[in-house]
């Protein structure tokens, strides 16, 4: 788990679009899981920039285009 | 306001009468008289219709006249050749002649600028040929017309046929 | 139709061919299985899919296929049918995408080399974990690819048959005609482009009437197209047709060429360049004049023969004019014994000036295709020939293919003959001989023996 204030990328899941292809799990098994509704969820709220390529691959692999990467900038909340 | 509305109504009626007379000339095989309704610089086009994604509809759902493959992209000279070919009596695709009816509807004035107007309408052309060969051609038409000393003439006809694969063996028809 | 009677249908020695070949439903089904599922068929021109992700839908036989360019720039031809329940994964004529997701159950296929190892592989299926227990072997359920693909200087061909002879062997010395088709007016291989837009239209005729028309049927010209010359539809308008570049005193066409075993046929021969016409537009005459000079020098330097202009047919169903003028091609796609969908492509030099390309485009449109003043009469003949041949009595009376019987000489080309007279049905007789070999199920070793 990343601690508060660490990392710069968030993976956003469009829950309405997700259809449970589970391709994201294949690409990054420690990042993604499927919840009880077979919808993708991420283990953490944010990930370090070093994992960008891997996360982009996971995003690209989604046939439903239910994933996107969000840059998190600025100071974290105190 | 009222006078303008009446003017427009009369003009639309005049244009509709022109289209109906045109239909009569073509359906009766009076092709030369139909040619007289066309200006010498006429542009006559019918692009292909393509199935494309929603995002591409505006740009790519029809081929571009003037640049790409169409069903028709020609001027009055080629239309003269088509008529001349029909008159030889040796143009087997129209010998014997087909029985044709042109229906023109949904006539709307799009632009009125002095002696030049743009008109939109729909066409339904029904063709019956030999014994059991029947074709329906339906689509939209956008025409530009100019009023000269001999009345209205057609200077531009853009046809949009509602077909992708042409479901007829030929387009010997004058639209 | 008793398959054992196949041998009685074609008599190439006597020049007699049964009408059943054109109208029988059982034979049509056998054609789909033994001919269209095995032969090399034309798919498209590479200029239709210039960028990675570009695709066009095309057709092989009765089936829809996707001609795609993957993320690495490679071409693929894939059956346009989802492996799950068969839905067409793509109902667009053209577009750009590296993934095809089926509208029915969401199965998704990819041509992105970063995501899959084989173009068209199944990228994913919805509810993979709870529905399939994560156990579906996605690598086994990709879009069906053709067995072989050949890119002949921009002309893309494919076959479904893994045992098919390599394309170059299938074509043999007929390649001179394909080479010209794929070349610019100045003879540069690959330097052409297909004008955007493929004309597609339905005719009520057997597909073989179309193939036969271009493979060497000079005979039909004057009667079928009687209305054409009177009207000045040719490139020179109503002026007398003069041709530049032809040898002095050369007749319009001296021979037709027939590939006896391979079945391909062409009007004209490799030995004679039939010239290019005097165009009404002087800049066209000038353009082709310059191109002809360049072509002559290039062909001499490269050892290419001067002729091979066509029209011609690559067995079974792709026909074309090889140019320099005109240059266009078509495929006759079978639908039923009595219905065919014809597709037409029009080709121009890739670097032709816009005025030249535009003049050619407009010429093609008024000459060929359903609005073409010339082709319209062909289609009337093919349609009513098919209709009048369907009857019980009509079918008992074979067609006469005796024109030019026994009137050939060997060609300098491997496996080919040239007719003594420019009107002949030798090309057709050999086409049907080849048709018979495929349809009776000859293996490729037999098909390619002594070719």
Short mmCIF file of C-alpha atoms in Angstrom, two decimals, chain C residues 5-443:
data_model
loop_
_atom_site.label_atom_id
_atom_site.label_comp_id
_atom_site.label_asym_id
_atom_site.label_seq_id
_atom_site.Cartn_x
_atom_site.Cartn_y
_atom_site.Cartn_z
CA UNK C 5 -21.51 -36.28 -64.30
CA UNK C 6 -19.09 -33.37 -63.88
CA UNK C 7 -16.88 -34.77 -66.59
CA UNK C 8 -19.68 -34.52 -69.15
CA UNK C 9 -20.18 -30.82 -68.65
CA UNK C 10 -17.05 -29.49 -70.29
CA UNK C 11 -15.86 -30.55 -73.72
CA UNK C 12 -12.91 -28.33 -74.56
CA UNK C 13 -11.92 -30.41 -77.58
CA UNK C 14 -15.33 -30.10 -79.18
CA UNK C 15 -15.98 -26.59 -77.86
CA UNK C 16 -19.24 -27.42 -76.07
CA UNK C 17 -20.07 -26.48 -72.46
CA UNK C 18 -23.19 -27.38 -70.55
CA UNK C 19 -25.52 -24.66 -69.32
CA UNK C 20 -25.67 -26.46 -65.98
CA UNK C 21 -22.29 -24.96 -65.24
CA UNK C 22 -23.98 -21.57 -65.03
CA UNK C 23 -27.35 -22.31 -63.44
CA UNK C 24 -27.17 -25.48 -61.33
CA UNK C 25 -27.49 -25.05 -57.56
CA UNK C 26 -25.50 -28.15 -56.64
CA UNK C 27 -22.63 -27.06 -58.84
CA UNK C 28 -22.74 -23.64 -57.22
CA UNK C 29 -22.36 -25.19 -53.78
CA UNK C 30 -19.47 -27.29 -55.02
CA UNK C 31 -17.90 -24.14 -56.48
CA UNK C 32 -17.99 -22.46 -53.09
CA UNK C 33 -16.32 -25.44 -51.46
CA UNK C 34 -13.80 -26.44 -54.12
CA UNK C 35 -13.08 -23.22 -55.95
CA UNK C 36 -13.68 -20.13 -53.84
CA UNK C 37 -12.43 -21.79 -50.65
CA UNK C 38 -9.20 -22.82 -52.39
CA UNK C 39 -8.19 -20.41 -55.14
CA UNK C 40 -6.32 -17.12 -54.80
CA UNK C 41 -8.78 -14.23 -54.69
CA UNK C 42 -8.31 -10.47 -54.85
CA UNK C 43 -8.95 -8.57 -51.62
CA UNK C 44 -8.03 -4.95 -52.24
CA UNK C 45 -5.27 -2.49 -52.98
CA UNK C 46 -2.90 -1.49 -50.21
CA UNK C 47 -3.60 2.20 -50.85
CA UNK C 48 -7.04 1.58 -49.34
CA UNK C 49 -5.42 1.01 -45.94
CA UNK C 50 -2.41 3.33 -45.82
CA UNK C 51 -2.05 3.85 -42.04
CA UNK C 52 -1.80 1.48 -39.08
CA UNK C 53 -5.31 0.74 -37.87
CA UNK C 54 -6.89 1.41 -41.28
CA UNK C 55 -9.33 -1.22 -42.45
CA UNK C 56 -11.80 -1.79 -45.25
CA UNK C 57 -14.35 -4.56 -45.45
CA UNK C 58 -13.89 -6.72 -48.48
CA UNK C 59 -15.22 -10.01 -49.67
CA UNK C 60 -13.89 -13.46 -50.59
CA UNK C 61 -16.46 -15.59 -52.34
CA UNK C 62 -19.70 -15.08 -50.44
CA UNK C 63 -18.02 -14.05 -47.21
CA UNK C 64 -17.21 -10.73 -45.63
CA UNK C 65 -13.59 -10.15 -44.63
CA UNK C 66 -11.60 -7.33 -43.08
CA UNK C 67 -8.49 -6.05 -44.82
CA UNK C 68 -6.57 -4.44 -41.96
CA UNK C 69 -3.21 -2.87 -41.35
CA UNK C 70 -1.98 -3.66 -37.87
CA UNK C 71 -0.11 -1.43 -35.47
CA UNK C 72 3.22 -2.54 -36.99
CA UNK C 73 2.07 -1.75 -40.53
CA UNK C 74 1.47 -5.34 -41.63
CA UNK C 75 -1.58 -6.33 -43.68
CA UNK C 76 -4.02 -9.00 -42.55
CA UNK C 77 -7.22 -10.46 -43.97
CA UNK C 78 -9.63 -11.75 -41.33
CA UNK C 79 -13.04 -13.36 -41.57
CA UNK C 80 -15.59 -10.80 -40.45
CA UNK C 81 -17.49 -13.07 -38.11
CA UNK C 82 -17.30 -13.28 -34.32
CA UNK C 83 -16.08 -16.66 -33.10
CA UNK C 84 -18.78 -16.68 -30.45
CA UNK C 85 -22.07 -16.48 -32.39
CA UNK C 86 -20.97 -15.31 -35.83
CA UNK C 87 -22.10 -11.68 -35.67
CA UNK C 88 -20.23 -9.42 -38.07
CA UNK C 89 -17.71 -7.69 -35.83
CA UNK C 90 -17.63 -4.82 -38.29
CA UNK C 91 -20.42 -3.42 -40.44
CA UNK C 92 -18.52 -0.36 -41.59
CA UNK C 93 -17.07 -0.12 -45.09
CA UNK C 94 -13.91 1.56 -43.84
CA UNK C 95 -12.39 3.13 -40.77
CA UNK C 96 -9.48 3.09 -38.39
CA UNK C 97 -9.30 0.96 -35.29
CA UNK C 98 -6.98 -1.58 -33.76
CA UNK C 99 -9.81 -3.36 -31.98
CA UNK C 100 -13.06 -4.89 -33.14
CA UNK C 101 -15.60 -5.43 -30.39
CA UNK C 102 -18.65 -7.48 -31.23
CA UNK C 103 -21.96 -5.70 -30.53
CA UNK C 104 -23.65 -8.96 -29.54
CA UNK C 105 -21.76 -10.27 -26.47
CA UNK C 106 -18.78 -7.94 -26.41
CA UNK C 107 -16.06 -10.35 -27.50
CA UNK C 108 -13.19 -8.10 -28.48
CA UNK C 109 -10.40 -8.73 -31.00
CA UNK C 110 -7.24 -6.73 -31.54
CA UNK C 111 -4.69 -5.99 -34.26
CA UNK C 112 -2.46 -4.07 -31.86
CA UNK C 113 0.93 -5.76 -31.62
CA UNK C 114 1.37 -4.30 -28.13
CA UNK C 115 -1.65 -6.17 -26.85
CA UNK C 116 -1.78 -9.44 -28.77
CA UNK C 117 0.77 -11.66 -30.44
CA UNK C 118 -1.35 -12.56 -33.49
CA UNK C 119 -3.41 -10.00 -35.40
CA UNK C 120 -7.10 -10.64 -34.84
CA UNK C 121 -6.53 -12.51 -31.61
CA UNK C 122 -9.27 -12.48 -28.99
CA UNK C 123 -8.23 -9.73 -26.61
CA UNK C 124 -10.94 -10.35 -24.08
CA UNK C 125 -14.48 -11.42 -23.28
CA UNK C 126 -16.87 -9.87 -20.74
CA UNK C 127 -17.33 -11.72 -17.46
CA UNK C 128 -14.21 -13.67 -18.06
CA UNK C 129 -13.72 -14.63 -14.44
CA UNK C 130 -17.14 -15.45 -13.06
CA UNK C 131 -18.50 -16.64 -16.42
CA UNK C 132 -15.57 -18.59 -17.81
CA UNK C 133 -13.70 -19.22 -14.58
CA UNK C 134 -10.84 -17.40 -16.25
CA UNK C 135 -10.32 -20.57 -18.29
CA UNK C 136 -11.28 -19.60 -21.87
CA UNK C 137 -8.23 -20.09 -24.11
CA UNK C 138 -8.35 -16.72 -25.83
CA UNK C 139 -5.49 -17.58 -28.17
CA UNK C 140 -7.65 -20.26 -29.81
CA UNK C 141 -10.64 -18.05 -30.55
CA UNK C 142 -9.33 -15.19 -32.65
CA UNK C 143 -10.87 -13.95 -35.89
CA UNK C 144 -10.21 -16.52 -38.59
CA UNK C 145 -7.28 -15.39 -40.73
CA UNK C 146 -6.80 -16.37 -44.35
CA UNK C 147 -4.33 -19.18 -44.88
CA UNK C 148 -2.05 -17.16 -47.10
CA UNK C 149 -1.80 -13.55 -48.15
CA UNK C 150 0.18 -12.16 -51.09
CA UNK C 151 0.94 -8.52 -51.77
CA UNK C 152 1.81 -8.25 -55.44
CA UNK C 153 3.24 -4.74 -55.72
CA UNK C 154 0.23 -3.32 -53.88
CA UNK C 155 -2.42 -5.75 -55.14
CA UNK C 156 -3.48 -7.85 -52.16
CA UNK C 157 -4.62 -11.43 -52.71
CA UNK C 158 -5.56 -14.19 -50.28
CA UNK C 159 -6.53 -17.83 -50.11
CA UNK C 160 -8.22 -19.87 -47.40
CA UNK C 161 -6.33 -23.00 -48.39
CA UNK C 162 -3.15 -23.85 -46.50
CA UNK C 163 -2.23 -26.25 -49.31
CA UNK C 164 -2.60 -23.66 -52.06
CA UNK C 165 0.29 -23.22 -54.42
CA UNK C 166 2.31 -20.08 -53.73
CA UNK C 167 0.84 -17.04 -55.42
CA UNK C 168 3.68 -16.65 -57.92
CA UNK C 169 3.22 -20.22 -59.12
CA UNK C 170 -0.55 -19.83 -59.26
CA UNK C 171 -0.11 -16.79 -61.49
CA UNK C 172 2.76 -18.08 -63.61
CA UNK C 173 3.72 -15.93 -66.58
CA UNK C 174 0.38 -14.17 -66.38
CA UNK C 175 2.21 -11.99 -63.86
CA UNK C 176 3.16 -9.61 -66.72
CA UNK C 177 -0.46 -8.50 -66.80
CA UNK C 178 -0.65 -8.15 -63.03
CA UNK C 179 2.65 -6.27 -63.03
CA UNK C 180 1.24 -3.76 -65.49
CA UNK C 181 -1.95 -3.46 -63.49
CA UNK C 182 0.16 -2.65 -60.44
CA UNK C 183 2.33 -0.15 -62.30
CA UNK C 184 1.98 3.50 -63.16
CA UNK C 185 1.64 4.62 -66.78
CA UNK C 186 5.42 4.97 -66.88
CA UNK C 187 5.75 1.36 -65.75
CA UNK C 188 6.85 1.90 -62.17
CA UNK C 189 5.71 -1.05 -60.08
CA UNK C 190 3.54 -0.12 -57.12
CA UNK C 191 3.23 3.54 -58.07
CA UNK C 192 -0.55 3.59 -58.33
CA UNK C 193 -3.38 4.36 -55.99
CA UNK C 194 -7.00 3.28 -55.85
CA UNK C 195 -9.33 6.26 -56.02
CA UNK C 196 -11.40 6.21 -52.83
CA UNK C 197 -14.70 4.45 -53.27
CA UNK C 198 -15.45 0.94 -54.51
CA UNK C 199 -18.53 0.60 -56.71
CA UNK C 200 -20.59 -2.39 -55.60
CA UNK C 201 -23.70 -3.54 -57.39
CA UNK C 202 -25.92 -6.56 -57.91
CA UNK C 203 -26.56 -8.27 -61.21
CA UNK C 204 -28.81 -11.24 -61.85
CA UNK C 205 -26.25 -13.26 -63.69
CA UNK C 206 -23.86 -16.06 -62.95
CA UNK C 207 -20.41 -14.74 -61.95
CA UNK C 208 -18.72 -16.62 -64.76
CA UNK C 209 -20.32 -14.43 -67.41
CA UNK C 210 -18.38 -11.54 -65.93
CA UNK C 211 -15.08 -13.41 -65.77
CA UNK C 212 -15.50 -14.64 -69.31
CA UNK C 213 -16.24 -11.17 -70.66
CA UNK C 214 -12.80 -9.86 -69.80
CA UNK C 215 -10.69 -12.93 -70.26
CA UNK C 216 -10.77 -12.82 -74.02
CA UNK C 217 -14.23 -12.10 -75.37
CA UNK C 218 -13.44 -9.66 -78.16
CA UNK C 219 -16.28 -11.27 -80.03
CA UNK C 220 -18.97 -9.56 -77.99
CA UNK C 221 -17.63 -6.05 -78.62
CA UNK C 222 -19.26 -4.86 -81.84
CA UNK C 223 -22.75 -6.26 -81.28
CA UNK C 224 -23.01 -5.62 -77.54
CA UNK C 225 -21.58 -2.13 -77.70
CA UNK C 226 -23.09 -1.06 -80.99
CA UNK C 227 -24.53 2.05 -79.38
CA UNK C 228 -21.18 3.23 -78.08
CA UNK C 229 -19.16 4.23 -81.12
CA UNK C 230 -22.02 6.19 -82.60
CA UNK C 231 -21.98 8.41 -79.57
CA UNK C 232 -18.30 9.18 -79.12
CA UNK C 233 -17.86 7.83 -75.64
CA UNK C 234 -14.21 6.93 -76.14
CA UNK C 235 -11.40 9.13 -74.92
CA UNK C 236 -11.00 10.84 -78.25
CA UNK C 237 -14.61 11.92 -78.35
CA UNK C 238 -16.27 11.66 -81.71
CA UNK C 239 -12.97 12.03 -83.53
CA UNK C 240 -11.54 9.02 -85.28
CA UNK C 241 -9.66 6.91 -82.81
CA UNK C 242 -5.93 7.24 -83.31
CA UNK C 243 -3.53 5.43 -81.11
CA UNK C 244 -0.06 6.57 -80.26
CA UNK C 245 2.75 4.22 -79.56
CA UNK C 246 1.45 1.22 -81.42
CA UNK C 247 3.75 -0.28 -84.00
CA UNK C 248 3.12 1.11 -87.48
CA UNK C 249 0.60 -0.90 -89.45
CA UNK C 250 -0.32 -2.94 -86.39
CA UNK C 251 -3.85 -4.17 -86.23
CA UNK C 252 -6.03 -3.27 -83.32
CA UNK C 253 -5.38 -6.54 -81.62
CA UNK C 254 -3.45 -9.40 -83.08
CA UNK C 255 -4.02 -12.29 -80.74
CA UNK C 256 -5.41 -13.34 -77.42
CA UNK C 257 -3.36 -15.20 -74.85
CA UNK C 258 -4.61 -18.20 -72.93
CA UNK C 259 -2.89 -20.01 -70.07
CA UNK C 260 -3.89 -23.55 -70.90
CA UNK C 261 -3.40 -25.16 -67.47
CA UNK C 262 -3.66 -22.16 -65.15
CA UNK C 263 -6.90 -20.85 -66.68
CA UNK C 264 -5.96 -17.17 -66.82
CA UNK C 265 -6.70 -15.35 -70.05
CA UNK C 266 -6.05 -12.04 -71.71
CA UNK C 267 -7.13 -10.13 -74.74
CA UNK C 268 -3.98 -9.24 -76.63
CA UNK C 269 -0.49 -10.51 -75.97
CA UNK C 270 2.75 -9.55 -74.25
CA UNK C 271 4.38 -8.85 -77.58
CA UNK C 272 2.27 -5.93 -78.74
CA UNK C 273 1.71 -2.59 -77.15
CA UNK C 274 -1.63 -1.37 -78.36
CA UNK C 275 -0.72 2.25 -77.81
CA UNK C 276 -2.63 4.93 -76.04
CA UNK C 277 -5.34 7.02 -77.66
CA UNK C 278 -5.33 10.60 -78.78
CA UNK C 279 -7.30 12.23 -76.02
CA UNK C 280 -9.65 15.11 -76.52
CA UNK C 281 -7.73 16.86 -73.76
CA UNK C 282 -4.22 17.69 -75.01
CA UNK C 283 -2.72 17.55 -71.53
CA UNK C 284 -3.79 13.93 -71.24
CA UNK C 285 -2.14 13.07 -74.55
CA UNK C 286 0.95 14.87 -73.34
CA UNK C 287 0.93 13.08 -69.99
CA UNK C 288 0.60 9.66 -71.55
CA UNK C 289 3.10 10.53 -74.25
CA UNK C 290 5.75 11.28 -71.63
CA UNK C 291 4.75 8.23 -69.62
CA UNK C 292 5.01 6.06 -72.71
CA UNK C 293 8.54 7.21 -73.38
CA UNK C 294 9.55 6.50 -69.81
CA UNK C 295 7.75 3.14 -69.94
CA UNK C 296 9.50 2.10 -73.13
CA UNK C 297 12.93 2.90 -71.74
CA UNK C 298 12.20 1.25 -68.40
CA UNK C 299 10.77 -1.93 -69.90
CA UNK C 300 13.72 -2.30 -72.19
CA UNK C 301 16.13 -1.86 -69.32
CA UNK C 302 14.21 -4.25 -67.07
CA UNK C 303 13.48 -6.86 -69.72
CA UNK C 304 9.72 -6.42 -69.44
CA UNK C 305 7.63 -7.15 -72.54
CA UNK C 306 5.89 -4.20 -74.16
CA UNK C 307 2.33 -5.58 -74.21
CA UNK C 308 0.12 -7.24 -71.61
CA UNK C 309 -2.48 -4.47 -71.43
CA UNK C 310 -5.56 -6.67 -71.18
CA UNK C 311 -8.46 -6.75 -70.61
CA UNK C 312 -7.75 -9.96 -68.77
CA UNK C 313 -9.00 -12.29 -66.05
CA UNK C 314 -6.98 -13.90 -63.28
CA UNK C 315 -8.65 -17.24 -62.64
CA UNK C 316 -11.29 -17.38 -61.33
CA UNK C 317 -13.03 -14.06 -60.83
CA UNK C 318 -10.78 -11.03 -60.89
CA UNK C 319 -10.76 -9.08 -64.14
CA UNK C 320 -9.00 -5.92 -65.17
CA UNK C 321 -7.60 -3.51 -67.71
CA UNK C 322 -3.88 -3.37 -67.00
CA UNK C 323 -3.24 0.03 -68.53
CA UNK C 324 -1.41 2.34 -69.03
CA UNK C 325 -4.88 3.44 -70.13
CA UNK C 326 -7.37 2.50 -68.90
CA UNK C 327 -6.49 0.90 -65.60
CA UNK C 328 -9.32 -0.54 -63.54
CA UNK C 329 -10.20 -3.83 -61.94
CA UNK C 330 -13.23 -5.75 -60.76
CA UNK C 331 -14.19 -8.86 -58.87
CA UNK C 332 -17.34 -10.87 -59.55
CA UNK C 333 -18.47 -12.13 -56.14
CA UNK C 334 -20.88 -15.09 -56.26
CA UNK C 335 -24.18 -14.83 -54.38
CA UNK C 336 -26.14 -17.64 -56.02
CA UNK C 337 -26.03 -19.35 -59.41
CA UNK C 338 -28.12 -16.47 -60.71
CA UNK C 339 -26.89 -13.52 -58.75
CA UNK C 340 -23.53 -11.82 -58.45
CA UNK C 341 -22.21 -8.77 -56.69
CA UNK C 342 -19.64 -6.93 -58.79
CA UNK C 343 -17.04 -4.68 -57.14
CA UNK C 344 -15.07 -2.15 -59.15
CA UNK C 345 -11.89 -0.28 -58.28
CA UNK C 346 -10.46 2.57 -60.37
CA UNK C 347 -6.72 3.18 -60.36
CA UNK C 348 -4.60 6.21 -61.14
CA UNK C 349 -0.88 6.95 -60.96
CA UNK C 350 0.02 7.83 -57.40
CA UNK C 351 1.69 11.05 -58.50
CA UNK C 352 -0.64 11.99 -61.34
CA UNK C 353 -1.42 15.69 -61.42
CA UNK C 354 -4.94 16.38 -60.09
CA UNK C 355 -6.29 17.35 -63.53
CA UNK C 356 -5.10 14.07 -65.04
CA UNK C 357 -6.40 11.97 -62.14
CA UNK C 358 -9.71 13.79 -62.25
CA UNK C 359 -10.11 13.39 -66.02
CA UNK C 360 -9.40 9.67 -65.69
CA UNK C 361 -11.81 9.31 -62.79
CA UNK C 362 -14.61 10.92 -64.74
CA UNK C 363 -13.83 8.84 -67.82
CA UNK C 364 -13.97 5.65 -65.76
CA UNK C 365 -17.31 6.64 -64.23
CA UNK C 366 -19.02 7.23 -67.55
CA UNK C 367 -17.44 4.19 -69.21
CA UNK C 368 -17.61 1.42 -66.59
CA UNK C 369 -19.82 0.38 -63.76
CA UNK C 370 -23.62 0.60 -63.57
CA UNK C 371 -23.65 4.19 -64.80
CA UNK C 372 -21.09 3.37 -67.46
CA UNK C 373 -22.34 3.79 -70.97
CA UNK C 374 -20.39 0.76 -72.11
CA UNK C 375 -20.73 -1.70 -69.26
CA UNK C 376 -24.52 -1.29 -69.04
CA UNK C 377 -25.06 -3.31 -72.19
CA UNK C 378 -22.85 -6.13 -70.98
CA UNK C 379 -24.96 -6.51 -67.89
CA UNK C 380 -28.18 -6.66 -69.86
CA UNK C 381 -26.72 -9.54 -71.83
CA UNK C 382 -25.37 -11.41 -68.82
CA UNK C 383 -28.66 -11.09 -66.92
CA UNK C 384 -30.96 -12.29 -69.63
CA UNK C 385 -28.52 -14.98 -70.78
CA UNK C 386 -28.66 -16.36 -67.25
CA UNK C 387 -32.43 -16.09 -67.05
CA UNK C 388 -33.02 -17.76 -70.39
CA UNK C 389 -30.67 -20.60 -69.48
CA UNK C 390 -32.43 -21.65 -66.29
CA UNK C 391 -35.33 -23.48 -67.88
CA UNK C 392 -35.66 -27.26 -68.00
CA UNK C 393 -35.43 -27.38 -71.77
CA UNK C 394 -32.83 -24.65 -72.11
CA UNK C 395 -30.49 -26.48 -69.75
CA UNK C 396 -30.40 -29.51 -72.02
CA UNK C 397 -28.78 -27.51 -74.81
CA UNK C 398 -25.12 -26.69 -74.23
CA UNK C 399 -23.40 -23.44 -75.18
CA UNK C 400 -21.25 -23.27 -78.28
CA UNK C 401 -17.60 -22.48 -77.57
CA UNK C 402 -16.20 -23.32 -80.98
CA UNK C 403 -14.85 -19.91 -81.99
CA UNK C 404 -11.18 -20.27 -82.80
CA UNK C 405 -11.17 -24.02 -82.16
CA UNK C 406 -7.84 -25.48 -83.20
CA UNK C 407 -6.53 -22.08 -84.18
CA UNK C 408 -3.70 -21.40 -81.79
CA UNK C 409 0.05 -21.29 -81.72
CA UNK C 410 2.44 -21.63 -78.81
CA UNK C 411 3.24 -18.44 -76.95
CA UNK C 412 6.69 -17.52 -75.75
CA UNK C 413 5.17 -17.57 -72.27
CA UNK C 414 5.27 -20.74 -70.21
CA UNK C 415 2.11 -22.79 -70.56
CA UNK C 416 0.34 -20.36 -72.85
CA UNK C 417 -0.99 -20.23 -76.38
CA UNK C 418 -1.90 -17.33 -78.61
CA UNK C 419 -4.87 -17.37 -80.93
CA UNK C 420 -4.41 -17.01 -84.66
CA UNK C 421 -7.24 -14.53 -84.86
CA UNK C 422 -8.00 -11.87 -82.31
CA UNK C 423 -11.50 -13.21 -81.80
CA UNK C 424 -11.42 -16.58 -80.11
CA UNK C 425 -13.02 -18.64 -77.37
CA UNK C 426 -9.81 -20.53 -76.66
CA UNK C 427 -9.38 -18.49 -73.48
CA UNK C 428 -12.85 -19.50 -72.32
CA UNK C 429 -12.33 -23.18 -73.16
CA UNK C 430 -9.21 -23.27 -71.02
CA UNK C 431 -10.91 -21.29 -68.24
CA UNK C 432 -13.61 -23.95 -68.01
CA UNK C 433 -11.09 -26.74 -68.20
CA UNK C 434 -9.43 -25.19 -65.13
CA UNK C 435 -12.83 -24.64 -63.49
CA UNK C 436 -13.55 -28.34 -63.93
CA UNK C 437 -10.25 -29.33 -62.30
CA UNK C 438 -11.01 -27.29 -59.22
CA UNK C 439 -14.65 -28.26 -58.99
CA UNK C 440 -14.02 -32.00 -59.24
CA UNK C 441 -11.66 -31.62 -56.31
CA UNK C 442 -8.21 -32.08 -57.84
CA UNK C 443 -5.53 -31.71 -55.19
#
